[in-house]
mmCIF file of N, CA and C in Angstrom:
data_model
loop_
_atom_site.group_PDB
_atom_site.id
_atom_site.type_symbol
_atom_site.label_atom_id
_atom_site.label_comp_id
_atom_site.label_asym_id
_atom_site.label_seq_id
_atom_site.Cartn_x
_atom_site.Cartn_y
_atom_site.Cartn_z
ATOM 1 N N MET A 1 117.839 169.431 158.036
ATOM 2 C CA MET A 1 117.179 168.659 159.051
ATOM 3 C C MET A 1 116.729 169.581 160.176
ATOM 4 N N PRO A 2 115.507 169.972 160.172
ATOM 5 C CA PRO A 2 115.039 170.871 161.216
ATOM 6 C C PRO A 2 115.061 170.204 162.591
ATOM 7 N N GLY A 3 115.352 171.012 163.597
ATOM 8 C CA GLY A 3 115.325 170.522 164.964
ATOM 9 C C GLY A 3 116.622 169.910 165.435
ATOM 10 N N THR A 4 117.626 169.842 164.556
ATOM 11 C CA THR A 4 118.886 169.261 164.996
ATOM 12 C C THR A 4 119.755 170.325 165.630
ATOM 13 N N SER A 5 120.730 169.893 166.357
ATOM 14 C CA SER A 5 121.636 170.821 167.011
ATOM 15 C C SER A 5 123.058 170.333 166.823
ATOM 16 N N ALA A 6 123.940 171.237 166.457
ATOM 17 C CA ALA A 6 125.347 170.859 166.318
ATOM 18 C C ALA A 6 125.868 170.398 167.666
ATOM 19 N N GLY A 7 126.751 169.451 167.660
ATOM 20 C CA GLY A 7 127.357 168.996 168.907
ATOM 21 C C GLY A 7 126.710 167.785 169.522
ATOM 22 N N ARG A 8 125.875 167.126 168.805
ATOM 23 C CA ARG A 8 125.230 165.953 169.381
ATOM 24 C C ARG A 8 125.343 164.772 168.422
ATOM 25 N N PHE A 9 126.517 164.157 168.428
ATOM 26 C CA PHE A 9 126.744 162.979 167.612
ATOM 27 C C PHE A 9 127.144 161.827 168.519
ATOM 28 N N LEU A 10 126.599 160.659 168.260
ATOM 29 C CA LEU A 10 126.930 159.445 169.000
ATOM 30 C C LEU A 10 127.603 158.493 168.018
ATOM 31 N N LEU A 11 128.743 157.963 168.409
ATOM 32 C CA LEU A 11 129.516 157.070 167.571
ATOM 33 C C LEU A 11 129.438 155.663 168.138
ATOM 34 N N GLU A 12 129.003 154.712 167.315
ATOM 35 C CA GLU A 12 128.961 153.311 167.709
ATOM 36 C C GLU A 12 129.938 152.541 166.833
ATOM 37 N N MET A 13 130.708 151.660 167.446
ATOM 38 C CA MET A 13 131.628 150.803 166.689
ATOM 39 C C MET A 13 131.254 149.360 166.959
ATOM 40 N N ASP A 14 130.922 148.646 165.893
ATOM 41 C CA ASP A 14 130.461 147.260 165.983
ATOM 42 C C ASP A 14 129.353 147.103 167.018
ATOM 43 N N GLY A 15 128.407 148.039 167.023
ATOM 44 C CA GLY A 15 127.235 147.967 167.872
ATOM 45 C C GLY A 15 127.404 148.470 169.291
ATOM 46 N N VAL A 16 128.599 148.958 169.641
ATOM 47 C CA VAL A 16 128.846 149.449 170.995
ATOM 48 C C VAL A 16 129.015 150.958 170.959
ATOM 49 N N SER A 17 128.255 151.689 171.775
ATOM 50 C CA SER A 17 128.411 153.143 171.855
ATOM 51 C C SER A 17 129.777 153.447 172.438
ATOM 52 N N THR A 18 130.606 154.149 171.665
ATOM 53 C CA THR A 18 131.980 154.369 172.095
ATOM 54 C C THR A 18 132.308 155.816 172.411
ATOM 55 N N ALA A 19 131.638 156.774 171.732
ATOM 56 C CA ALA A 19 132.022 158.169 171.938
ATOM 57 C C ALA A 19 130.882 159.101 171.561
ATOM 58 N N ARG A 20 130.972 160.312 172.096
ATOM 59 C CA ARG A 20 130.120 161.425 171.685
ATOM 60 C C ARG A 20 131.041 162.469 171.083
ATOM 61 N N ALA A 21 130.541 163.220 170.104
ATOM 62 C CA ALA A 21 131.368 164.213 169.423
ATOM 63 C C ALA A 21 130.544 165.429 169.069
ATOM 64 N N SER A 22 131.248 166.538 168.828
ATOM 65 C CA SER A 22 130.544 167.769 168.484
ATOM 66 C C SER A 22 130.640 168.120 167.010
ATOM 67 N N GLU A 23 131.510 167.431 166.264
ATOM 68 C CA GLU A 23 131.642 167.771 164.844
ATOM 69 C C GLU A 23 132.007 166.526 164.047
ATOM 70 N N VAL A 24 131.326 166.357 162.925
ATOM 71 C CA VAL A 24 131.609 165.253 162.009
ATOM 72 C C VAL A 24 131.621 165.812 160.601
ATOM 73 N N SER A 25 132.619 165.407 159.815
ATOM 74 C CA SER A 25 132.674 165.859 158.426
ATOM 75 C C SER A 25 133.186 164.731 157.542
ATOM 76 N N GLY A 26 132.919 164.853 156.258
ATOM 77 C CA GLY A 26 133.460 163.924 155.278
ATOM 78 C C GLY A 26 132.584 162.750 154.925
ATOM 79 N N ILE A 27 131.376 162.663 155.446
ATOM 80 C CA ILE A 27 130.523 161.536 155.076
ATOM 81 C C ILE A 27 130.085 161.749 153.631
ATOM 82 N N GLY A 28 130.535 160.884 152.754
ATOM 83 C CA GLY A 28 130.166 161.039 151.358
ATOM 84 C C GLY A 28 130.794 159.966 150.482
ATOM 85 N N ILE A 29 130.332 159.924 149.258
ATOM 86 C CA ILE A 29 130.804 158.964 148.265
ATOM 87 C C ILE A 29 131.089 159.718 146.982
ATOM 88 N N LYS A 30 132.199 159.385 146.345
ATOM 89 C CA LYS A 30 132.465 159.980 145.036
ATOM 90 C C LYS A 30 132.550 158.871 144.002
ATOM 91 N N HIS A 31 132.094 159.189 142.797
ATOM 92 C CA HIS A 31 132.029 158.224 141.710
ATOM 93 C C HIS A 31 132.759 158.794 140.506
ATOM 94 N N GLU A 32 133.613 157.999 139.931
ATOM 95 C CA GLU A 32 134.341 158.402 138.723
ATOM 96 C C GLU A 32 133.808 157.549 137.570
ATOM 97 N N PRO A 33 132.955 158.116 136.706
ATOM 98 C CA PRO A 33 132.386 157.316 135.614
ATOM 99 C C PRO A 33 133.450 156.950 134.575
ATOM 100 N N PHE A 34 133.225 155.824 133.873
ATOM 101 C CA PHE A 34 134.139 155.501 132.787
ATOM 102 C C PHE A 34 133.737 156.311 131.563
ATOM 103 N N LYS A 35 134.689 156.509 130.650
ATOM 104 C CA LYS A 35 134.452 157.294 129.443
ATOM 105 C C LYS A 35 134.901 156.483 128.237
ATOM 106 N N ILE A 36 134.054 156.487 127.217
ATOM 107 C CA ILE A 36 134.393 155.810 125.972
ATOM 108 C C ILE A 36 134.220 156.805 124.828
ATOM 109 N N GLY A 37 135.251 156.933 124.034
ATOM 110 C CA GLY A 37 135.157 157.759 122.835
ATOM 111 C C GLY A 37 134.825 156.876 121.646
ATOM 112 N N VAL A 38 133.775 157.218 120.925
ATOM 113 C CA VAL A 38 133.342 156.413 119.789
ATOM 114 C C VAL A 38 133.638 157.167 118.495
ATOM 115 N N GLY A 39 134.485 156.587 117.674
ATOM 116 C CA GLY A 39 134.805 157.162 116.374
ATOM 117 C C GLY A 39 135.161 158.631 116.469
ATOM 118 N N ASP A 40 134.477 159.426 115.642
ATOM 119 C CA ASP A 40 134.732 160.868 115.654
ATOM 120 C C ASP A 40 133.672 161.637 116.448
ATOM 121 N N GLN A 41 132.939 160.930 117.314
ATOM 122 C CA GLN A 41 131.922 161.559 118.152
ATOM 123 C C GLN A 41 132.617 162.525 119.121
ATOM 124 N N ALA A 42 132.132 163.769 119.176
ATOM 125 C CA ALA A 42 132.796 164.809 119.970
ATOM 126 C C ALA A 42 132.681 164.599 121.477
ATOM 127 N N ASN A 43 131.553 164.110 121.929
ATOM 128 C CA ASN A 43 131.410 163.914 123.382
ATOM 129 C C ASN A 43 131.536 162.441 123.729
ATOM 130 N N MET A 44 132.003 162.198 124.918
ATOM 131 C CA MET A 44 132.257 160.844 125.394
ATOM 132 C C MET A 44 130.968 160.188 125.884
ATOM 133 N N ILE A 45 130.940 158.885 125.844
ATOM 134 C CA ILE A 45 129.859 158.114 126.457
ATOM 135 C C ILE A 45 130.300 157.824 127.884
ATOM 136 N N LEU A 46 129.438 158.138 128.835
ATOM 137 C CA LEU A 46 129.746 157.939 130.256
ATOM 138 C C LEU A 46 128.973 156.742 130.794
ATOM 139 N N GLY A 47 129.563 156.047 131.736
ATOM 140 C CA GLY A 47 128.889 154.914 132.357
ATOM 141 C C GLY A 47 129.321 154.739 133.799
ATOM 142 N N ARG A 48 128.654 153.807 134.474
ATOM 143 C CA ARG A 48 128.951 153.528 135.881
ATOM 144 C C ARG A 48 130.278 152.806 135.982
ATOM 145 N N ALA A 49 131.102 153.300 136.893
ATOM 146 C CA ALA A 49 132.402 152.669 137.132
ATOM 147 C C ALA A 49 132.575 152.486 138.632
ATOM 148 N N ASN A 50 133.743 152.766 139.147
ATOM 149 C CA ASN A 50 134.035 152.565 140.560
ATOM 150 C C ASN A 50 133.653 153.784 141.392
ATOM 151 N N TYR A 51 133.394 153.530 142.671
ATOM 152 C CA TYR A 51 133.154 154.625 143.600
ATOM 153 C C TYR A 51 134.044 154.441 144.816
ATOM 154 N N GLU A 52 134.201 155.533 145.548
ATOM 155 C CA GLU A 52 135.051 155.521 146.724
ATOM 156 C C GLU A 52 134.407 156.386 147.801
ATOM 157 N N CYS A 53 134.473 155.925 149.036
ATOM 158 C CA CYS A 53 133.940 156.695 150.154
ATOM 159 C C CYS A 53 134.994 157.691 150.628
ATOM 160 N N GLU A 54 134.526 158.831 151.079
ATOM 161 C CA GLU A 54 135.415 159.872 151.597
ATOM 162 C C GLU A 54 135.880 159.503 153.003
ATOM 163 N N GLU A 55 136.978 160.112 153.421
ATOM 164 C CA GLU A 55 137.468 159.933 154.783
ATOM 165 C C GLU A 55 136.556 160.708 155.740
ATOM 166 N N VAL A 56 136.124 160.056 156.795
ATOM 167 C CA VAL A 56 135.240 160.662 157.796
ATOM 168 C C VAL A 56 136.092 161.161 158.963
ATOM 169 N N THR A 57 135.829 162.395 159.395
ATOM 170 C CA THR A 57 136.535 162.992 160.521
ATOM 171 C C THR A 57 135.551 163.253 161.647
ATOM 172 N N VAL A 58 135.851 162.718 162.821
ATOM 173 C CA VAL A 58 135.040 162.928 164.022
ATOM 174 C C VAL A 58 135.890 163.774 164.962
ATOM 175 N N LYS A 59 135.454 165.035 165.197
ATOM 176 C CA LYS A 59 136.245 165.963 166.009
ATOM 177 C C LYS A 59 135.599 166.226 167.356
ATOM 178 N N HIS A 60 136.429 166.656 168.262
ATOM 179 C CA HIS A 60 136.021 167.047 169.610
ATOM 180 C C HIS A 60 135.161 165.949 170.245
ATOM 181 N N ALA A 61 135.690 164.718 170.151
ATOM 182 C CA ALA A 61 134.991 163.559 170.690
ATOM 183 C C ALA A 61 135.518 163.234 172.084
ATOM 184 N N TYR A 62 134.659 162.620 172.867
ATOM 185 C CA TYR A 62 135.101 162.121 174.163
ATOM 186 C C TYR A 62 134.541 160.714 174.352
ATOM 187 N N ALA A 63 135.341 159.879 174.959
ATOM 188 C CA ALA A 63 135.004 158.466 175.092
ATOM 189 C C ALA A 63 133.937 158.242 176.152
ATOM 190 N N LEU A 64 133.156 157.215 175.929
ATOM 191 C CA LEU A 64 132.186 156.748 176.912
ATOM 192 C C LEU A 64 132.802 155.508 177.571
ATOM 193 N N ASN A 65 133.024 155.553 178.849
ATOM 194 C CA ASN A 65 133.668 154.475 179.618
ATOM 195 C C ASN A 65 135.100 154.245 179.132
ATOM 196 N N ASN A 66 135.507 153.004 178.936
ATOM 197 C CA ASN A 66 136.876 152.686 178.514
ATOM 198 C C ASN A 66 137.030 152.602 177.004
ATOM 199 N N THR A 67 136.031 153.020 176.275
ATOM 200 C CA THR A 67 136.043 152.823 174.835
ATOM 201 C C THR A 67 137.077 153.680 174.110
ATOM 202 N N GLY A 68 137.462 154.816 174.655
ATOM 203 C CA GLY A 68 138.502 155.629 174.039
ATOM 204 C C GLY A 68 139.818 154.880 173.990
ATOM 205 N N ARG A 69 140.141 154.210 175.067
ATOM 206 C CA ARG A 69 141.355 153.399 175.119
ATOM 207 C C ARG A 69 141.261 152.260 174.105
ATOM 208 N N GLU A 70 140.068 151.660 173.991
ATOM 209 C CA GLU A 70 139.866 150.568 173.046
ATOM 210 C C GLU A 70 139.986 151.050 171.599
ATOM 211 N N MET A 71 139.463 152.261 171.308
ATOM 212 C CA MET A 71 139.590 152.818 169.957
ATOM 213 C C MET A 71 141.050 153.066 169.614
ATOM 214 N N PHE A 72 141.790 153.628 170.537
ATOM 215 C CA PHE A 72 143.201 153.891 170.298
ATOM 216 C C PHE A 72 143.968 152.580 170.129
ATOM 217 N N ALA A 73 143.626 151.584 170.931
ATOM 218 C CA ALA A 73 144.276 150.274 170.814
ATOM 219 C C ALA A 73 143.978 149.649 169.456
ATOM 220 N N TRP A 74 142.713 149.721 168.998
ATOM 221 C CA TRP A 74 142.340 149.200 167.679
ATOM 222 C C TRP A 74 143.171 149.873 166.600
ATOM 223 N N PHE A 75 143.296 151.195 166.681
ATOM 224 C CA PHE A 75 144.068 151.944 165.692
ATOM 225 C C PHE A 75 145.523 151.459 165.672
ATOM 226 N N GLY A 76 146.145 151.391 166.843
ATOM 227 C CA GLY A 76 147.548 150.971 166.924
ATOM 228 C C GLY A 76 147.768 149.560 166.428
ATOM 229 N N LEU A 77 146.906 148.640 166.837
ATOM 230 C CA LEU A 77 147.050 147.252 166.414
ATOM 231 C C LEU A 77 146.788 147.086 164.926
ATOM 232 N N TYR A 78 145.852 147.876 164.380
ATOM 233 C CA TYR A 78 145.544 147.781 162.949
ATOM 234 C C TYR A 78 146.734 148.253 162.103
ATOM 235 N N ILE A 79 147.310 149.405 162.442
ATOM 236 C CA ILE A 79 148.395 149.917 161.609
ATOM 237 C C ILE A 79 149.678 149.084 161.735
ATOM 238 N N LYS A 80 149.798 148.320 162.838
ATOM 239 C CA LYS A 80 150.956 147.440 162.998
ATOM 240 C C LYS A 80 150.709 146.048 162.424
ATOM 241 N N GLY A 81 149.491 145.780 161.961
ATOM 242 C CA GLY A 81 149.171 144.503 161.340
ATOM 243 C C GLY A 81 148.842 143.396 162.318
ATOM 244 N N VAL A 82 148.730 143.717 163.609
ATOM 245 C CA VAL A 82 148.406 142.709 164.613
ATOM 246 C C VAL A 82 146.924 142.351 164.540
ATOM 247 N N ARG A 83 146.106 143.367 164.371
ATOM 248 C CA ARG A 83 144.657 143.184 164.259
ATOM 249 C C ARG A 83 144.247 143.737 162.902
ATOM 250 N N THR A 84 143.667 142.899 162.063
ATOM 251 C CA THR A 84 143.356 143.335 160.700
ATOM 252 C C THR A 84 141.856 143.420 160.420
ATOM 253 N N ASP A 85 141.043 143.187 161.437
ATOM 254 C CA ASP A 85 139.603 143.288 161.216
ATOM 255 C C ASP A 85 139.186 144.754 161.107
ATOM 256 N N LYS A 86 138.253 144.999 160.213
ATOM 257 C CA LYS A 86 137.731 146.351 160.005
ATOM 258 C C LYS A 86 136.433 146.472 160.788
ATOM 259 N N LEU A 87 136.215 147.627 161.383
ATOM 260 C CA LEU A 87 135.017 147.823 162.200
ATOM 261 C C LEU A 87 133.906 148.496 161.401
ATOM 262 N N ASN A 88 132.683 148.173 161.769
ATOM 263 C CA ASN A 88 131.522 148.868 161.229
ATOM 264 C C ASN A 88 131.178 149.992 162.196
ATOM 265 N N VAL A 89 130.930 151.179 161.645
ATOM 266 C CA VAL A 89 130.678 152.359 162.461
ATOM 267 C C VAL A 89 129.294 152.898 162.138
ATOM 268 N N ARG A 90 128.557 153.214 163.170
ATOM 269 C CA ARG A 90 127.259 153.872 163.017
ATOM 270 C C ARG A 90 127.381 155.250 163.651
ATOM 271 N N LEU A 91 126.989 156.258 162.913
ATOM 272 C CA LEU A 91 127.038 157.625 163.402
ATOM 273 C C LEU A 91 125.607 158.137 163.504
ATOM 274 N N ILE A 92 125.237 158.569 164.697
ATOM 275 C CA ILE A 92 123.871 159.017 164.968
ATOM 276 C C ILE A 92 123.911 160.490 165.343
ATOM 277 N N GLN A 93 123.193 161.300 164.579
ATOM 278 C CA GLN A 93 123.048 162.718 164.943
ATOM 279 C C GLN A 93 121.784 162.826 165.781
ATOM 280 N N LEU A 94 121.937 163.358 166.987
ATOM 281 C CA LEU A 94 120.829 163.434 167.936
ATOM 282 C C LEU A 94 120.141 164.790 167.879
ATOM 283 N N ALA A 95 118.871 164.801 168.242
ATOM 284 C CA ALA A 95 118.091 166.039 168.296
ATOM 285 C C ALA A 95 118.565 166.908 169.453
ATOM 286 N N GLU A 96 117.999 168.080 169.569
ATOM 287 C CA GLU A 96 118.379 169.028 170.617
ATOM 288 C C GLU A 96 118.225 168.447 172.014
ATOM 289 N N ASN A 97 117.287 167.506 172.192
ATOM 290 C CA ASN A 97 117.107 166.905 173.511
ATOM 291 C C ASN A 97 118.247 165.940 173.856
ATOM 292 N N GLY A 98 119.104 165.608 172.859
ATOM 293 C CA GLY A 98 120.241 164.740 173.096
ATOM 294 C C GLY A 98 119.924 163.260 173.121
ATOM 295 N N PHE A 99 118.665 162.883 172.810
ATOM 296 C CA PHE A 99 118.268 161.477 172.870
ATOM 297 C C PHE A 99 117.660 160.960 171.577
ATOM 298 N N SER A 100 116.840 161.758 170.902
ATOM 299 C CA SER A 100 116.130 161.308 169.708
ATOM 300 C C SER A 100 117.019 161.390 168.473
ATOM 301 N N PRO A 101 117.122 160.297 167.703
ATOM 302 C CA PRO A 101 117.943 160.332 166.488
ATOM 303 C C PRO A 101 117.307 161.210 165.403
ATOM 304 N N GLN A 102 118.123 162.037 164.788
ATOM 305 C CA GLN A 102 117.682 162.868 163.671
ATOM 306 C C GLN A 102 118.182 162.322 162.345
ATOM 307 N N ALA A 103 119.359 161.748 162.346
ATOM 308 C CA ALA A 103 119.946 161.158 161.149
ATOM 309 C C ALA A 103 120.887 160.041 161.581
ATOM 310 N N ILE A 104 120.922 158.968 160.789
ATOM 311 C CA ILE A 104 121.781 157.829 161.092
ATOM 312 C C ILE A 104 122.504 157.405 159.820
ATOM 313 N N TRP A 105 123.829 157.278 159.930
ATOM 314 C CA TRP A 105 124.644 156.777 158.830
ATOM 315 C C TRP A 105 125.340 155.516 159.292
ATOM 316 N N GLU A 106 125.391 154.516 158.427
ATOM 317 C CA GLU A 106 126.138 153.301 158.715
ATOM 318 C C GLU A 106 127.314 153.228 157.749
ATOM 319 N N MET A 107 128.501 153.031 158.299
ATOM 320 C CA MET A 107 129.713 152.953 157.503
ATOM 321 C C MET A 107 130.336 151.582 157.714
ATOM 322 N N GLU A 108 130.538 150.859 156.616
ATOM 323 C CA GLU A 108 130.984 149.478 156.684
ATOM 324 C C GLU A 108 132.480 149.347 156.471
ATOM 325 N N GLU A 109 133.056 148.381 157.156
ATOM 326 C CA GLU A 109 134.465 148.002 157.026
ATOM 327 C C GLU A 109 135.391 149.213 157.030
ATOM 328 N N CYS A 110 135.400 149.920 158.140
ATOM 329 C CA CYS A 110 136.193 151.146 158.276
ATOM 330 C C CYS A 110 137.648 150.832 158.592
ATOM 331 N N VAL A 111 138.522 151.590 157.959
ATOM 332 C CA VAL A 111 139.961 151.490 158.181
ATOM 333 C C VAL A 111 140.391 152.774 158.888
ATOM 334 N N PRO A 112 141.061 152.685 160.034
ATOM 335 C CA PRO A 112 141.480 153.899 160.736
ATOM 336 C C PRO A 112 142.592 154.614 159.977
ATOM 337 N N THR A 113 142.522 155.947 159.959
ATOM 338 C CA THR A 113 143.558 156.732 159.282
ATOM 339 C C THR A 113 144.248 157.709 160.227
ATOM 340 N N ALA A 114 143.599 158.134 161.313
ATOM 341 C CA ALA A 114 144.238 159.041 162.272
ATOM 342 C C ALA A 114 143.503 158.986 163.607
ATOM 343 N N PHE A 115 144.270 159.128 164.685
ATOM 344 C CA PHE A 115 143.727 159.227 166.037
ATOM 345 C C PHE A 115 144.620 160.208 166.772
ATOM 346 N N MET A 116 144.069 161.353 167.158
ATOM 347 C CA MET A 116 144.876 162.402 167.776
ATOM 348 C C MET A 116 144.199 162.934 169.021
ATOM 349 N N ASN A 117 144.966 163.118 170.078
ATOM 350 C CA ASN A 117 144.454 163.817 171.255
ATOM 351 C C ASN A 117 144.364 165.299 170.919
ATOM 352 N N GLU A 118 143.319 165.933 171.391
ATOM 353 C CA GLU A 118 143.194 167.372 171.231
ATOM 354 C C GLU A 118 143.815 168.048 172.443
ATOM 355 N N THR A 119 143.917 169.346 172.400
ATOM 356 C CA THR A 119 144.526 170.090 173.500
ATOM 357 C C THR A 119 143.763 169.829 174.794
ATOM 358 N N ASN A 120 144.494 169.383 175.785
ATOM 359 C CA ASN A 120 143.919 169.150 177.111
ATOM 360 C C ASN A 120 144.682 169.997 178.119
ATOM 361 N N LYS A 121 143.972 170.529 179.089
ATOM 362 C CA LYS A 121 144.592 171.376 180.105
ATOM 363 C C LYS A 121 144.542 170.674 181.456
ATOM 364 N N GLY A 122 145.627 170.774 182.183
ATOM 365 C CA GLY A 122 145.707 170.145 183.500
ATOM 366 C C GLY A 122 144.823 170.813 184.538
ATOM 367 N N ASP A 123 144.481 172.088 184.329
ATOM 368 C CA ASP A 123 143.664 172.795 185.308
ATOM 369 C C ASP A 123 142.179 172.816 184.930
ATOM 370 N N SER A 124 141.787 171.906 184.035
ATOM 371 C CA SER A 124 140.407 171.884 183.557
ATOM 372 C C SER A 124 139.728 170.587 183.976
ATOM 373 N N ASN A 125 138.426 170.654 184.168
ATOM 374 C CA ASN A 125 137.630 169.469 184.476
ATOM 375 C C ASN A 125 136.972 168.887 183.235
ATOM 376 N N ASP A 126 137.305 169.432 182.057
ATOM 377 C CA ASP A 126 136.725 168.943 180.813
ATOM 378 C C ASP A 126 137.191 167.517 180.531
ATOM 379 N N ALA A 127 136.420 166.838 179.693
ATOM 380 C CA ALA A 127 136.798 165.491 179.262
ATOM 381 C C ALA A 127 138.040 165.565 178.377
ATOM 382 N N ALA A 128 138.727 164.444 178.225
ATOM 383 C CA ALA A 128 139.876 164.366 177.320
ATOM 384 C C ALA A 128 139.329 164.174 175.910
ATOM 385 N N TYR A 129 139.446 165.198 175.097
ATOM 386 C CA TYR A 129 138.895 165.166 173.743
ATOM 387 C C TYR A 129 139.913 164.633 172.754
ATOM 388 N N PHE A 130 139.393 164.011 171.681
ATOM 389 C CA PHE A 130 140.260 163.489 170.631
ATOM 390 C C PHE A 130 139.574 163.647 169.273
ATOM 391 N N THR A 131 140.364 163.462 168.226
ATOM 392 C CA THR A 131 139.865 163.452 166.852
ATOM 393 C C THR A 131 140.174 162.079 166.275
ATOM 394 N N LEU A 132 139.199 161.496 165.609
ATOM 395 C CA LEU A 132 139.333 160.186 164.989
ATOM 396 C C LEU A 132 139.005 160.328 163.510
ATOM 397 N N LYS A 133 139.824 159.725 162.654
ATOM 398 C CA LYS A 133 139.547 159.709 161.221
ATOM 399 C C LYS A 133 139.574 158.268 160.741
ATOM 400 N N PHE A 134 138.664 157.948 159.829
ATOM 401 C CA PHE A 134 138.627 156.609 159.260
ATOM 402 C C PHE A 134 138.034 156.675 157.859
ATOM 403 N N LYS A 135 138.315 155.642 157.085
ATOM 404 C CA LYS A 135 137.823 155.582 155.716
ATOM 405 C C LYS A 135 136.976 154.316 155.583
ATOM 406 N N PRO A 136 135.681 154.466 155.296
ATOM 407 C CA PRO A 136 134.818 153.297 155.148
ATOM 408 C C PRO A 136 134.865 152.727 153.729
ATOM 409 N N THR A 137 134.490 151.455 153.621
ATOM 410 C CA THR A 137 134.356 150.818 152.322
ATOM 411 C C THR A 137 133.032 151.200 151.676
ATOM 412 N N ASP A 138 131.996 151.375 152.508
ATOM 413 C CA ASP A 138 130.683 151.776 152.000
ATOM 414 C C ASP A 138 129.965 152.608 153.041
ATOM 415 N N VAL A 139 129.078 153.495 152.586
ATOM 416 C CA VAL A 139 128.313 154.385 153.454
ATOM 417 C C VAL A 139 126.843 154.275 153.087
ATOM 418 N N LYS A 140 125.988 154.187 154.101
ATOM 419 C CA LYS A 140 124.540 154.134 153.878
ATOM 420 C C LYS A 140 123.866 155.108 154.824
ATOM 421 N N PHE A 141 122.934 155.899 154.288
ATOM 422 C CA PHE A 141 122.080 156.734 155.133
ATOM 423 C C PHE A 141 120.855 155.885 155.434
ATOM 424 N N VAL A 142 120.623 155.628 156.722
ATOM 425 C CA VAL A 142 119.525 154.722 157.091
ATOM 426 C C VAL A 142 118.364 155.458 157.755
ATOM 427 N N GLY A 143 118.389 156.761 157.781
ATOM 428 C CA GLY A 143 117.251 157.522 158.299
ATOM 429 C C GLY A 143 117.508 158.180 159.616
ATOM 430 N N GLY A 144 116.417 158.420 160.317
ATOM 431 C CA GLY A 144 116.553 159.101 161.586
ATOM 432 C C GLY A 144 115.291 159.069 162.365
#
């Protein structure tokens, strides 16, 4: 994708912009085809079977407004079974200007898998960074 710049990702959860991040990995789908052996045929017949989305990792993220607290609360309530709704996540990779979308992925029915604070220093004016991991039920590339 020409013209893109690392470090410009916008994370939306259920339509609300929640965080900006500098690194995203794991967006993908894997498919395990079924195999059928026929008689004494040496090679197997392959067909469409189940697929699974990879775990998405959003690193060096910082919250926009109070949304970081809300993301952490969602994670805690989900793993304790208090809140069982899955969120839809949209990940937007922005151009070098920081405003124009270069690529957009939509991830449906995401289940949180990890939420970690990154190293923060008391003598720094930097934002409080965190890492968020989640596993979607489905992933769609919708353009840019």
